[in-house]
Tab-separated table of C-alpha atoms in Angstrom:
chain	number	residue	atom	x	y	z
A	1	MET	CA	2.451	46.136	8.548
A	2	GLY	CA	1.333	49.653	7.759
A	3	HIS	CA	4.136	50.150	5.249
A	4	ALA	CA	2.743	47.329	3.128
A	5	CYS	CA	-0.202	49.502	2.145
A	6	GLN	CA	2.142	51.507	-0.067
A	7	TYR	CA	2.358	48.486	-2.389
A	8	VAL	CA	-0.831	48.154	-4.345
A	9	GLY	CA	-2.034	45.852	-7.053
A	10	ARG	CA	-4.614	46.234	-9.795
A	11	ARG	CA	-7.379	43.775	-10.552
A	12	ARG	CA	-10.432	44.550	-12.642
A	13	GLY	CA	-9.735	48.237	-12.387
A	14	ARG	CA	-9.629	48.209	-8.582
A	15	ILE	CA	-6.683	49.146	-6.403
A	16	PHE	CA	-6.192	47.122	-3.242
A	17	PRO	CA	-3.319	46.865	-0.745
A	18	TYR	CA	-1.505	43.580	-0.317
A	19	GLU	CA	1.522	42.199	1.470
A	20	MET	CA	3.647	39.054	1.282
A	21	LEU	CA	3.874	37.347	4.650
A	22	THR	CA	6.030	34.341	3.744
A	23	THR	CA	7.323	32.191	0.898
A	24	VAL	CA	6.806	28.412	0.657
A	25	HIS	CA	9.315	26.125	-1.070
A	26	ASP	CA	11.581	23.146	-0.552
A	27	PHE	CA	14.989	23.392	1.117
A	28	LEU	CA	16.942	24.036	-2.085
A	29	GLY	CA	14.408	26.658	-3.102
A	30	TYR	CA	15.001	28.301	0.264
A	31	GLY	CA	18.582	28.981	-0.769
A	32	TYR	CA	17.601	30.514	-4.118
A	33	VAL	CA	14.861	32.742	-2.714
A	34	ALA	CA	16.571	33.828	0.515
A	35	GLY	CA	20.073	34.038	-0.949
A	36	GLN	CA	21.458	31.806	1.798
A	37	VAL	CA	23.803	28.839	1.778
A	38	VAL	CA	21.858	25.590	2.229
A	39	HIS	CA	24.693	23.106	1.735
A	40	GLY	CA	28.128	22.527	3.171
A	41	PHE	CA	29.216	23.302	6.712
A	42	ASN	CA	26.716	26.135	7.345
A	43	ALA	CA	23.602	24.558	5.888
A	44	CYS	CA	21.355	25.249	8.886
A	45	VAL	CA	19.240	28.314	8.128
A	46	ARG	CA	18.606	28.953	11.834
A	47	CYS	CA	22.082	28.416	13.303
A	48	MET	CA	23.735	30.165	10.313
A	49	ASP	CA	27.426	30.821	11.078
A	50	ASP	CA	27.117	29.041	14.448
A	51	THR	CA	26.237	25.679	12.893
A	52	THR	CA	27.741	22.599	14.549
A	53	TYR	CA	28.935	20.147	11.911
A	54	ARG	CA	31.156	17.107	11.587
A	55	GLN	CA	32.859	15.699	8.502
A	56	LEU	CA	32.874	11.898	8.522
A	57	ASP	CA	35.762	9.819	7.253
A	58	ARG	CA	35.895	9.041	3.550
A	59	ASP	CA	37.059	5.417	3.515
A	60	PRO	CA	35.545	3.164	4.600
A	61	GLY	CA	32.965	5.698	5.806
A	62	SER	CA	30.442	7.731	3.839
A	63	SER	CA	32.320	11.086	3.854
A	64	LYS	CA	29.076	12.882	4.691
A	65	THR	CA	28.675	16.141	6.569
A	66	VAL	CA	26.428	15.582	9.576
A	67	PHE	CA	24.944	18.118	11.967
A	68	MET	CA	24.927	16.817	15.526
A	69	GLY	CA	24.122	20.021	17.408
A	70	HIS	CA	20.352	19.645	17.446
A	71	ARG	CA	20.312	18.937	21.202
A	72	ARG	CA	21.210	22.585	21.790
A	73	TRP	CA	17.565	23.453	21.205
A	74	LEU	CA	16.373	21.320	24.128
A	75	ARG	CA	15.694	22.641	27.609
A	76	GLU	CA	18.709	22.906	29.872
A	77	ASP	CA	17.375	20.197	32.210
A	78	ASP	CA	16.399	17.791	29.436
A	79	PRO	CA	17.890	14.305	30.077
A	80	TRP	CA	18.690	13.836	26.382
A	81	ARG	CA	21.467	16.402	26.728
A	82	LYS	CA	23.488	13.811	28.672
A	83	ARG	CA	22.780	10.823	26.406
A	84	LYS	CA	26.165	10.959	24.723
A	85	ASP	CA	26.001	7.236	23.972
A	86	LEU	CA	23.242	7.833	21.414
A	87	PHE	CA	24.549	10.918	19.613
A	88	ASP	CA	28.139	12.109	19.217
A	89	GLY	CA	29.776	10.698	22.340
A	90	GLN	CA	29.650	14.033	24.200
A	91	ASP	CA	27.301	15.824	26.546
A	92	GLU	CA	25.578	18.964	25.286
A	93	PRO	CA	25.872	21.825	27.824
A	94	ARG	CA	25.475	24.653	25.280
A	95	ARG	CA	22.409	26.814	24.845
A	96	TRP	CA	20.616	27.320	21.561
A	97	PRO	CA	22.406	29.487	18.980
A	98	ARG	CA	21.888	33.213	18.983
A	99	THR	CA	19.318	34.120	16.351
A	100	ARG	CA	19.850	37.311	14.397
A	101	SER	CA	16.885	39.597	14.002
A	102	GLY	CA	15.664	40.868	10.662
A	103	GLU	CA	17.042	44.330	11.394
A	104	GLN	CA	20.516	42.906	12.054
A	105	ILE	CA	20.494	40.829	8.862
A	106	ASP	CA	19.269	43.790	6.834
A	107	GLU	CA	22.080	45.956	8.196
A	108	LEU	CA	24.689	43.291	7.406
A	109	LEU	CA	23.499	42.913	3.825
A	110	LYS	CA	23.329	46.664	3.261
A	111	ASN	CA	26.947	47.092	4.381
A	112	TRP	CA	28.187	44.163	2.262
A	113	LYS	CA	30.258	45.917	-0.380
A	114	GLU	CA	31.003	42.770	-2.404
A	115	CYS	CA	27.361	41.738	-2.655
A	116	PRO	CA	26.732	40.489	-6.224
A	117	PRO	CA	23.893	42.307	-8.009
A	118	PRO	CA	20.901	40.128	-8.901
A	119	GLY	CA	20.544	38.932	-12.472
A	120	LYS	CA	24.182	39.410	-13.517
A	121	LYS	CA	26.359	36.350	-13.969
A	122	ARG	CA	29.880	36.820	-12.761
A	123	LYS	CA	32.298	35.194	-10.380
A	124	ALA	CA	30.555	34.867	-7.049
A	125	PRO	CA	32.446	36.333	-4.081
A	126	GLU	CA	32.982	34.597	-0.778
A	127	PRO	CA	29.616	34.305	1.018
A	128	LEU	CA	29.083	36.830	3.777
A	129	LEU	CA	29.937	35.069	7.062
A	130	LYS	CA	29.787	31.887	4.921
A	131	VAL	CA	25.991	32.181	5.069
A	132	TRP	CA	24.641	34.687	2.514
A	133	LYS	CA	25.399	34.359	-1.184
A	134	THR	CA	23.522	37.489	-2.241
A	135	ARG	CA	20.991	40.019	-1.029
A	136	SER	CA	17.496	38.845	-1.824
A	137	VAL	CA	15.196	41.262	-3.612
A	138	PHE	CA	12.648	40.789	-0.826
A	139	TRP	CA	14.809	42.925	1.465
A	140	ASP	CA	13.710	45.925	-0.609
A	141	LEU	CA	10.276	45.604	0.987
A	142	PRO	CA	10.192	47.950	3.996
A	143	TYR	CA	8.348	45.446	6.199
A	144	TRP	CA	10.457	42.375	5.321
A	145	LYS	CA	12.898	42.875	8.196
A	146	ILE	CA	10.154	42.740	10.836
A	147	LEU	CA	8.660	39.427	9.693
A	148	ARG	CA	9.223	36.563	12.127
A	149	VAL	CA	9.033	33.798	9.485
A	150	PRO	CA	9.778	35.296	6.062
A	151	HIS	CA	10.470	31.884	4.472
A	152	SER	CA	8.688	28.573	5.070
A	153	LEU	CA	9.581	25.016	4.090
A	154	ASP	CA	7.155	22.783	2.242
A	155	VAL	CA	6.219	20.069	4.729
A	156	MET	CA	5.131	17.688	1.971
A	157	HIS	CA	8.669	17.162	0.642
A	158	ILE	CA	10.189	16.831	4.108
A	159	THR	CA	7.560	14.343	5.267
A	160	LYS	CA	7.957	12.268	2.125
A	161	ASN	CA	11.755	12.049	2.374
A	162	VAL	CA	11.827	11.308	6.110
A	163	CYS	CA	9.039	8.735	5.886
A	164	GLU	CA	10.653	7.032	2.896
A	165	SER	CA	14.046	6.780	4.601
A	166	LEU	CA	12.563	5.631	7.909
A	167	LEU	CA	10.327	2.934	6.452
A	168	GLY	CA	13.026	1.814	4.029
A	169	THR	CA	15.445	1.285	6.910
A	170	LEU	CA	12.944	-0.424	9.216
A	171	LEU	CA	11.718	-2.766	6.478
A	172	ASN	CA	15.265	-3.313	5.163
A	173	MET	CA	14.370	-2.412	1.584
A	174	PRO	CA	17.550	-2.828	-0.512
A	175	GLU	CA	17.124	0.350	-2.562
A	176	LYS	CA	15.639	2.537	0.193
A	177	THR	CA	17.446	1.596	3.396
A	178	LYS	CA	19.993	3.955	4.914
A	179	ASP	CA	21.672	1.093	6.759
A	180	GLY	CA	24.781	-0.472	5.298
A	181	PRO	CA	28.523	-0.983	5.779
A	182	LYS	CA	29.322	2.721	5.424
A	183	ALA	CA	26.673	3.696	7.955
A	184	ARG	CA	28.072	1.137	10.405
A	185	TYR	CA	31.607	2.468	9.942
A	186	ASP	CA	30.310	5.990	10.550
A	187	LEU	CA	28.957	4.881	13.923
A	188	GLN	CA	32.302	3.306	14.684
A	189	SER	CA	34.250	6.468	13.794
A	190	ILE	CA	31.974	8.617	15.968
A	191	GLY	CA	32.294	6.127	18.817
A	192	ILE	CA	28.621	5.417	19.528
A	193	ARG	CA	26.289	2.401	19.348
A	194	GLU	CA	28.972	-0.246	19.676
A	195	GLU	CA	26.426	-3.017	19.136
A	196	LEU	CA	25.882	-1.727	15.579
A	197	HIS	CA	29.522	-1.417	14.534
A	198	ALA	CA	30.641	-3.184	11.383
A	199	GLY	CA	32.291	-6.475	12.310
A	200	ARG	CA	34.854	-8.546	10.497
A	201	PRO	CA	33.444	-11.370	8.366
A	202	ASN	CA	33.905	-14.891	9.650
A	203	ASP	CA	36.093	-17.380	7.807
A	204	ASP	CA	33.181	-19.809	7.590
A	205	ASP	CA	31.223	-17.311	5.517
A	206	ASP	CA	33.861	-16.962	2.784
A	207	ASP	CA	32.257	-19.621	0.598
A	208	ASP	CA	28.853	-17.994	0.947
A	209	ASP	CA	30.322	-14.602	0.055
A	210	ASP	CA	31.913	-16.050	-3.086
A	211	ASP	CA	28.572	-17.493	-4.146
A	212	ASP	CA	26.884	-14.139	-3.563
A	213	ASP	CA	29.527	-12.366	-5.657
A	214	GLU	CA	28.979	-14.805	-8.524
A	215	ASP	CA	25.227	-14.225	-8.349
A	216	ASP	CA	25.759	-10.454	-8.404
A	217	GLU	CA	28.024	-10.698	-11.451
A	218	ALA	CA	25.441	-12.815	-13.253
A	219	GLU	CA	22.705	-10.282	-12.484
A	220	ASP	CA	24.886	-7.401	-13.688
A	221	THR	CA	25.661	-9.213	-16.940
A	222	GLN	CA	21.992	-9.944	-17.517
A	223	SER	CA	21.083	-6.310	-16.877
A	224	ARG	CA	23.666	-5.093	-19.382
A	225	ARG	CA	22.309	-7.449	-22.027
A	226	LYS	CA	18.865	-5.954	-21.562
A	227	GLY	CA	20.287	-2.468	-21.981
A	228	LYS	CA	19.697	-1.472	-18.381
A	229	LYS	CA	22.309	0.167	-16.224
A	230	ALA	CA	23.335	-2.151	-13.424
A	231	LYS	CA	22.716	-0.577	-10.031
A	232	LYS	CA	24.991	-1.459	-7.163
A	233	ILE	CA	22.945	-2.348	-4.109
A	234	GLU	CA	24.395	-1.833	-0.647
A	235	TYR	CA	23.101	-4.789	1.306
A	236	TYR	CA	22.226	-4.802	4.959
A	237	CYS	CA	25.200	-5.125	7.270
A	238	PRO	CA	24.207	-7.136	10.378
A	239	PRO	CA	25.623	-6.170	13.778
A	240	ARG	CA	28.694	-7.897	15.064
A	241	ALA	CA	27.901	-11.077	16.950
A	242	SER	CA	28.780	-10.980	20.634
A	243	LEU	CA	31.462	-13.425	21.699
């Protein structure tokens, strides 16, 4: 970190050396600060262009992009690598992705001829290796390429989102749960957790479904009269009953 002493700041007439060790932000802020792609097929900031992704079916599924390669980071003898019935229906024999060093990334960005200059709005070129949108200004710091963790994620936002989704699903909260017909069809398209697949409705339940639809229409009409936007709730989809 000796090069950082060349950057000095002034406070109350005194000159003191300082250095920036890391930045802290949420996941979207990571993309703005680091100049990386944080959405789409290469959204993992560690795997980069070696990200394992899967596009789910649109109808009747959720059409989401899921990343099922997280078992690559486990030890080679970990038993979870062979639990294909719980993940994507396949064993995971691969090792963890190759991580580029700061020197390698700095060299790639320096040789990127189509790199858009910061601050100027124009048509963005194709991201470098589908990972980098631009060269961050932090790469101008001489010590930035030797930092092990130049960017950090704010744990508060991650903990809040994960806890909210987990508790909402376990408690079956209508507006917070991640369980529903689309989630069940996603499991069916992947071919895992057969006991949770979406089943066909029984003929005996047709009358009950009609009553529920009438109640929903009445609630929507009442919400519109009050000037509130009616929100469509995706109700819990129970597992298929065993015959």
